Each structure stands twice: as structure tokens, then as C-alpha cells.
Amino acid sequence: VVVGNAHTPGDAAVHAFVYRGTGPMVDLNELVDPTLGWSLTGAQAINNLGQIVGLGRIGGETHGFVLTPIPEPATVVLSVLGGLLTAWRRTR
């Protein structure tokens, strides 16, 4: 997994991105609620939990950010069902 910054096609601004080794680079601004007012300009690092740190602009000022991934509902449901199945098999 690689994070960094790049120009998006046809855009003069620099955007933070993540690339997971397959498929296209993903603009991190597409993953953040636009009503929050952030413009993420550079991603600096990613850890084993998938948390990304970097710099962005909000209210005309540059600030640091931390993005923490939220599991999709289907992933949570499958994890819970897997745990329940494992517990049930142990009781048999």
C-alpha cells in the first residue's frame, strides 16, 4: 500500500491518494464527507491498521489529519457470524 500526493487529471490542485497495489490510485478526498470542508493535499504514512496521516487544508489553513478506516457493514456482519459459528462448533 502506498500513500502520497498527486495532481488529479485536469486539476491544478494537489490531492492526497492511496494505492493498494491493484486498480487505480484513490483520491482520499473522495472518501471524506465533503461537507466537512477538508481538502486533503498530501498523505505521509499508513500503518498496519490502515490509518493514514497527512496534511490538508480547512478554513484556509493547513492542518494535519488522521484517517481511520471504518469497516463496511457486510464485513462486520461476516466477522460476527464467523465468531458465532466458531463458538457454536466448539460447543458441539
Short mmCIF file of N, CA and C in Angstrom, two decimals:
data_model
loop_
_atom_site.label_atom_id
_atom_site.label_comp_id
_atom_site.label_asym_id
_atom_site.label_seq_id
_atom_site.Cartn_x
_atom_site.Cartn_y
_atom_site.Cartn_z
N VAL A 1 0.86 -1.17 0.00
CA VAL A 1 0.00 0.00 0.00
C VAL A 1 0.90 1.23 0.00
N VAL A 2 0.58 2.18 -0.86
CA VAL A 2 1.36 3.41 -1.00
C VAL A 2 0.44 4.59 -0.81
N VAL A 3 0.89 5.62 -0.08
CA VAL A 3 0.17 6.88 0.03
C VAL A 3 1.09 8.00 -0.43
N GLY A 4 0.47 9.11 -0.82
CA GLY A 4 1.28 10.24 -1.28
C GLY A 4 0.39 11.38 -1.75
N ASN A 5 0.92 12.15 -2.69
CA ASN A 5 0.12 13.22 -3.29
C ASN A 5 0.38 13.27 -4.79
N ALA A 6 -0.61 13.75 -5.53
CA ALA A 6 -0.52 13.81 -6.98
C ALA A 6 -1.56 14.78 -7.51
N HIS A 7 -1.33 15.23 -8.74
CA HIS A 7 -2.34 16.05 -9.41
C HIS A 7 -3.39 15.11 -10.01
N THR A 8 -4.65 15.46 -9.85
CA THR A 8 -5.71 14.67 -10.49
C THR A 8 -5.85 15.15 -11.93
N PRO A 9 -6.35 14.31 -12.83
CA PRO A 9 -6.48 14.70 -14.23
C PRO A 9 -7.30 16.00 -14.38
N GLY A 10 -6.74 16.95 -15.09
CA GLY A 10 -7.45 18.19 -15.37
C GLY A 10 -7.58 19.12 -14.17
N ASP A 11 -6.86 18.85 -13.09
CA ASP A 11 -6.99 19.64 -11.87
C ASP A 11 -5.62 20.21 -11.51
N ALA A 12 -5.56 21.50 -11.25
CA ALA A 12 -4.29 22.13 -10.89
C ALA A 12 -3.91 21.89 -9.43
N ALA A 13 -4.86 21.43 -8.62
CA ALA A 13 -4.60 21.22 -7.20
C ALA A 13 -3.93 19.87 -6.96
N VAL A 14 -3.22 19.77 -5.86
CA VAL A 14 -2.59 18.52 -5.44
C VAL A 14 -3.52 17.83 -4.45
N HIS A 15 -3.70 16.52 -4.62
CA HIS A 15 -4.60 15.74 -3.77
C HIS A 15 -3.84 14.59 -3.13
N ALA A 16 -4.25 14.21 -1.92
CA ALA A 16 -3.71 13.03 -1.25
C ALA A 16 -4.32 11.78 -1.90
N PHE A 17 -3.53 10.70 -1.96
CA PHE A 17 -4.05 9.46 -2.56
C PHE A 17 -3.58 8.25 -1.78
N VAL A 18 -4.25 7.13 -2.05
CA VAL A 18 -3.82 5.82 -1.58
C VAL A 18 -3.86 4.88 -2.78
N TYR A 19 -2.85 4.01 -2.87
CA TYR A 19 -2.79 2.99 -3.92
C TYR A 19 -2.57 1.65 -3.23
N ARG A 20 -3.44 0.70 -3.50
CA ARG A 20 -3.41 -0.58 -2.79
C ARG A 20 -2.75 -1.71 -3.58
N GLY A 21 -2.04 -1.39 -4.65
CA GLY A 21 -1.32 -2.41 -5.40
C GLY A 21 -2.08 -2.94 -6.60
N THR A 22 -3.39 -2.78 -6.62
CA THR A 22 -4.20 -3.16 -7.77
C THR A 22 -5.21 -2.05 -8.00
N GLY A 23 -5.62 -1.89 -9.23
CA GLY A 23 -6.60 -0.85 -9.53
C GLY A 23 -5.97 0.53 -9.53
N PRO A 24 -6.80 1.55 -9.67
CA PRO A 24 -6.27 2.92 -9.75
C PRO A 24 -5.93 3.50 -8.38
N MET A 25 -5.17 4.60 -8.40
CA MET A 25 -4.96 5.37 -7.18
C MET A 25 -6.31 5.94 -6.78
N VAL A 26 -6.56 6.05 -5.48
CA VAL A 26 -7.83 6.61 -4.98
C VAL A 26 -7.55 7.96 -4.33
N ASP A 27 -8.24 8.98 -4.79
CA ASP A 27 -8.15 10.32 -4.21
C ASP A 27 -8.80 10.26 -2.83
N LEU A 28 -8.04 10.53 -1.77
CA LEU A 28 -8.59 10.45 -0.41
C LEU A 28 -9.72 11.45 -0.19
N ASN A 29 -9.76 12.52 -0.96
CA ASN A 29 -10.85 13.48 -0.84
C ASN A 29 -12.20 12.86 -1.20
N GLU A 30 -12.17 11.80 -2.02
CA GLU A 30 -13.40 11.11 -2.39
C GLU A 30 -13.94 10.25 -1.25
N LEU A 31 -13.11 9.99 -0.24
CA LEU A 31 -13.50 9.13 0.88
C LEU A 31 -13.92 9.91 2.12
N VAL A 32 -13.83 11.25 2.05
CA VAL A 32 -14.16 12.11 3.18
C VAL A 32 -15.42 12.90 2.86
N ASP A 33 -16.28 13.05 3.84
CA ASP A 33 -17.52 13.82 3.67
C ASP A 33 -17.19 15.24 3.22
N PRO A 34 -17.64 15.66 2.03
CA PRO A 34 -17.30 16.99 1.53
C PRO A 34 -17.87 18.14 2.37
N THR A 35 -18.90 17.87 3.14
CA THR A 35 -19.47 18.94 3.97
C THR A 35 -18.56 19.32 5.13
N LEU A 36 -17.52 18.50 5.40
CA LEU A 36 -16.59 18.82 6.47
C LEU A 36 -15.64 19.96 6.09
N GLY A 37 -15.50 20.21 4.79
CA GLY A 37 -14.69 21.33 4.33
C GLY A 37 -13.21 21.07 4.14
N TRP A 38 -12.78 19.82 4.27
CA TRP A 38 -11.37 19.49 4.12
C TRP A 38 -10.97 19.36 2.66
N SER A 39 -9.74 19.72 2.34
CA SER A 39 -9.09 19.42 1.08
C SER A 39 -7.79 18.73 1.44
N LEU A 40 -7.72 17.42 1.28
CA LEU A 40 -6.56 16.64 1.68
C LEU A 40 -5.51 16.74 0.58
N THR A 41 -4.35 17.32 0.92
CA THR A 41 -3.34 17.63 -0.09
C THR A 41 -2.16 16.67 -0.12
N GLY A 42 -1.92 15.95 0.95
CA GLY A 42 -0.80 15.02 0.95
C GLY A 42 -0.92 13.99 2.05
N ALA A 43 -0.71 12.74 1.69
CA ALA A 43 -0.70 11.65 2.67
C ALA A 43 0.77 11.30 2.92
N GLN A 44 1.15 11.19 4.18
CA GLN A 44 2.55 10.98 4.54
C GLN A 44 2.88 9.54 4.90
N ALA A 45 1.94 8.83 5.55
CA ALA A 45 2.24 7.48 6.02
C ALA A 45 0.94 6.71 6.25
N ILE A 46 1.08 5.37 6.25
CA ILE A 46 -0.04 4.48 6.56
C ILE A 46 0.49 3.38 7.46
N ASN A 47 -0.29 2.99 8.48
CA ASN A 47 0.16 1.94 9.40
C ASN A 47 -0.55 0.62 9.10
N ASN A 48 -0.27 -0.41 9.91
CA ASN A 48 -0.85 -1.74 9.69
C ASN A 48 -2.36 -1.78 9.90
N LEU A 49 -2.91 -0.79 10.60
CA LEU A 49 -4.36 -0.71 10.80
C LEU A 49 -5.05 0.00 9.65
N GLY A 50 -4.28 0.52 8.70
CA GLY A 50 -4.84 1.25 7.58
C GLY A 50 -5.07 2.73 7.86
N GLN A 51 -4.62 3.22 9.02
CA GLN A 51 -4.76 4.63 9.35
C GLN A 51 -3.75 5.43 8.53
N ILE A 52 -4.22 6.53 7.95
CA ILE A 52 -3.38 7.38 7.10
C ILE A 52 -3.24 8.74 7.76
N VAL A 53 -1.99 9.24 7.81
CA VAL A 53 -1.73 10.59 8.32
C VAL A 53 -1.21 11.45 7.18
N GLY A 54 -1.52 12.74 7.26
CA GLY A 54 -1.06 13.65 6.22
C GLY A 54 -1.44 15.08 6.52
N LEU A 55 -1.41 15.89 5.48
CA LEU A 55 -1.73 17.30 5.59
C LEU A 55 -2.90 17.65 4.68
N GLY A 56 -3.69 18.61 5.12
CA GLY A 56 -4.81 19.08 4.34
C GLY A 56 -5.14 20.51 4.71
N ARG A 57 -6.08 21.09 3.98
CA ARG A 57 -6.49 22.46 4.25
C ARG A 57 -7.95 22.48 4.66
N ILE A 58 -8.24 23.31 5.66
CA ILE A 58 -9.61 23.55 6.11
C ILE A 58 -9.65 24.98 6.64
N GLY A 59 -10.66 25.71 6.24
CA GLY A 59 -10.79 27.10 6.67
C GLY A 59 -9.62 27.96 6.23
N GLY A 60 -8.99 27.63 5.09
CA GLY A 60 -7.87 28.41 4.59
C GLY A 60 -6.55 28.16 5.29
N GLU A 61 -6.50 27.20 6.21
CA GLU A 61 -5.27 26.89 6.95
C GLU A 61 -4.88 25.44 6.75
N THR A 62 -3.58 25.17 6.82
CA THR A 62 -3.07 23.81 6.71
C THR A 62 -3.03 23.16 8.09
N HIS A 63 -3.54 21.92 8.15
CA HIS A 63 -3.57 21.15 9.39
C HIS A 63 -3.23 19.70 9.08
N GLY A 64 -2.80 18.98 10.11
CA GLY A 64 -2.60 17.54 9.97
C GLY A 64 -3.91 16.79 10.08
N PHE A 65 -3.96 15.60 9.50
CA PHE A 65 -5.16 14.76 9.62
C PHE A 65 -4.76 13.32 9.88
N VAL A 66 -5.69 12.57 10.45
CA VAL A 66 -5.58 11.12 10.60
C VAL A 66 -6.88 10.53 10.07
N LEU A 67 -6.79 9.66 9.10
CA LEU A 67 -7.97 8.95 8.58
C LEU A 67 -7.94 7.53 9.12
N THR A 68 -9.04 7.10 9.69
CA THR A 68 -9.16 5.74 10.22
C THR A 68 -10.23 5.02 9.43
N PRO A 69 -9.90 3.90 8.80
CA PRO A 69 -10.90 3.19 8.01
C PRO A 69 -12.03 2.64 8.88
N ILE A 70 -13.22 2.70 8.35
CA ILE A 70 -14.41 2.15 9.00
C ILE A 70 -14.82 0.92 8.20
N PRO A 71 -14.91 -0.25 8.83
CA PRO A 71 -15.28 -1.45 8.08
C PRO A 71 -16.67 -1.31 7.47
N GLU A 72 -16.81 -1.89 6.30
CA GLU A 72 -18.12 -1.91 5.65
C GLU A 72 -19.06 -2.79 6.48
N PRO A 73 -20.36 -2.45 6.49
CA PRO A 73 -21.31 -3.24 7.29
C PRO A 73 -21.26 -4.73 6.98
N ALA A 74 -21.09 -5.09 5.72
CA ALA A 74 -21.05 -6.51 5.35
C ALA A 74 -19.86 -7.20 6.00
N THR A 75 -18.73 -6.51 6.10
CA THR A 75 -17.55 -7.09 6.74
C THR A 75 -17.80 -7.33 8.21
N VAL A 76 -18.45 -6.39 8.87
CA VAL A 76 -18.75 -6.53 10.30
C VAL A 76 -19.69 -7.71 10.51
N VAL A 77 -20.73 -7.82 9.68
CA VAL A 77 -21.70 -8.91 9.81
C VAL A 77 -21.01 -10.25 9.62
N LEU A 78 -20.16 -10.36 8.59
CA LEU A 78 -19.47 -11.63 8.35
C LEU A 78 -18.52 -11.98 9.50
N SER A 79 -17.87 -10.98 10.08
CA SER A 79 -16.99 -11.24 11.22
C SER A 79 -17.77 -11.77 12.42
N VAL A 80 -18.92 -11.16 12.69
CA VAL A 80 -19.76 -11.59 13.81
C VAL A 80 -20.27 -13.00 13.55
N LEU A 81 -20.75 -13.27 12.34
CA LEU A 81 -21.26 -14.61 12.01
C LEU A 81 -20.15 -15.65 12.12
N GLY A 82 -18.94 -15.29 11.67
CA GLY A 82 -17.81 -16.22 11.78
C GLY A 82 -17.49 -16.53 13.23
N GLY A 83 -17.53 -15.51 14.09
CA GLY A 83 -17.29 -15.73 15.52
C GLY A 83 -18.35 -16.61 16.14
N LEU A 84 -19.60 -16.37 15.77
CA LEU A 84 -20.69 -17.19 16.31
C LEU A 84 -20.58 -18.64 15.84
N LEU A 85 -20.24 -18.84 14.58
CA LEU A 85 -20.07 -20.19 14.05
C LEU A 85 -18.94 -20.91 14.76
N THR A 86 -17.83 -20.22 14.98
CA THR A 86 -16.69 -20.82 15.69
C THR A 86 -17.10 -21.22 17.11
N ALA A 87 -17.82 -20.32 17.81
CA ALA A 87 -18.27 -20.61 19.18
C ALA A 87 -19.22 -21.80 19.18
N TRP A 88 -20.13 -21.87 18.23
CA TRP A 88 -21.09 -22.96 18.15
C TRP A 88 -20.38 -24.29 17.90
N ARG A 89 -19.37 -24.29 17.02
CA ARG A 89 -18.65 -25.52 16.72
C ARG A 89 -17.88 -26.02 17.92
N ARG A 90 -17.38 -25.10 18.76
CA ARG A 90 -16.64 -25.51 19.96
C ARG A 90 -17.54 -26.15 21.00
N THR A 91 -18.82 -25.79 21.00
CA THR A 91 -19.74 -26.36 21.99
C THR A 91 -20.25 -27.72 21.57
N ARG A 92 -20.01 -28.12 20.38
CA ARG A 92 -20.50 -29.42 19.91
C ARG A 92 -19.58 -30.54 20.26
#
